[in-house]
């Protein structure tokens, strides 16, 4: 599964748990950079988002990716947006 589809699946999985406002605030501009071994790396658009993901959502991020991937994972945050092309016909349903 490519990063875009994996990220979309992750967003769908957490949407009902955290609510639309929190999803938009903390996750809509955050992107999945990579999954390598047991490390999930996310790119965040700001230090504020990075800090809040770590404080408020680290356990949820790790548990959700573990469920999707079928293995225990840990996550890293990075500042800076990475632009990822959206596959044709695939847009996240966030509301």
XYZ file of C-alpha atoms in Angstrom:
95
model
C 0.000 0.000 0.000
C 1.446 3.395 -0.948
C 1.823 6.212 1.593
C -1.173 8.196 0.342
C -3.564 5.254 0.651
C -2.122 4.249 4.015
C -2.504 7.806 5.327
C -6.075 7.967 3.999
C -6.888 4.674 5.745
C -5.351 6.031 8.964
C -7.443 9.238 8.770
C -10.616 7.247 8.194
C -9.778 5.036 11.201
C -9.266 7.931 13.642
C -11.960 10.299 12.331
C -14.780 9.127 14.603
C -12.518 8.883 17.642
C -11.085 12.417 17.578
C -13.815 14.354 15.759
C -13.745 16.503 12.664
C -12.384 19.668 14.282
C -9.348 17.898 15.776
C -8.796 15.957 12.569
C -8.663 19.189 10.580
C -6.538 21.000 13.165
C -3.879 18.355 13.723
C -3.952 15.902 10.832
C -5.192 17.457 7.590
C -1.871 19.198 6.797
C 0.224 16.418 8.290
C 1.448 13.735 5.911
C 2.839 10.245 6.152
C 6.460 10.501 5.051
C 7.445 6.872 5.400
C 7.037 3.525 7.072
C 10.355 1.779 7.566
C 10.554 -1.287 9.763
C 8.695 -0.362 12.937
C 9.000 3.412 12.453
C 6.203 5.579 11.051
C 7.457 9.065 10.137
C 5.053 11.979 9.767
C 5.799 15.408 8.336
C 4.081 18.230 10.176
C 3.474 21.776 8.953
C 4.508 23.432 12.227
C 6.192 22.935 15.570
C 2.779 23.456 17.232
C 1.281 20.497 15.362
C 4.382 18.393 15.989
C 4.248 19.047 19.740
C 0.521 18.370 19.995
C 0.720 15.122 18.028
C 3.364 13.941 20.448
C 1.503 15.062 23.584
C -2.099 14.268 22.655
C -2.086 11.665 19.913
C 1.086 9.567 20.058
C -0.635 6.526 21.570
C -3.538 6.788 19.113
C -1.188 7.141 16.133
C 0.877 4.132 17.162
C -2.146 1.971 18.000
C -3.971 2.836 14.772
C -0.973 2.196 12.531
C -0.264 -1.037 14.436
C -3.808 -2.190 13.731
C -3.628 -1.214 10.040
C -0.154 -2.670 9.483
C -0.524 -5.690 11.746
C 2.641 -4.933 13.725
C 3.786 -2.750 16.614
C 5.118 0.613 15.458
C 6.504 3.825 16.900
C 6.269 7.198 15.291
C 8.608 10.102 14.573
C 7.627 13.652 13.735
C 9.394 16.001 11.382
C 8.803 19.676 10.678
C 8.154 20.742 7.117
C 5.585 19.859 4.541
C 6.320 17.209 1.963
C 4.082 17.420 -1.072
C 2.631 14.094 -2.084
C 0.679 13.676 -5.325
C -2.893 12.540 -4.842
C -3.714 9.442 -6.893
C -6.440 10.132 -9.422
C -9.925 9.646 -8.012
C -8.767 9.377 -4.392
C -9.673 12.153 -1.981
C -10.006 11.821 1.789
C -13.546 11.907 3.170
C -13.035 13.970 6.289
C -16.578 15.007 7.108
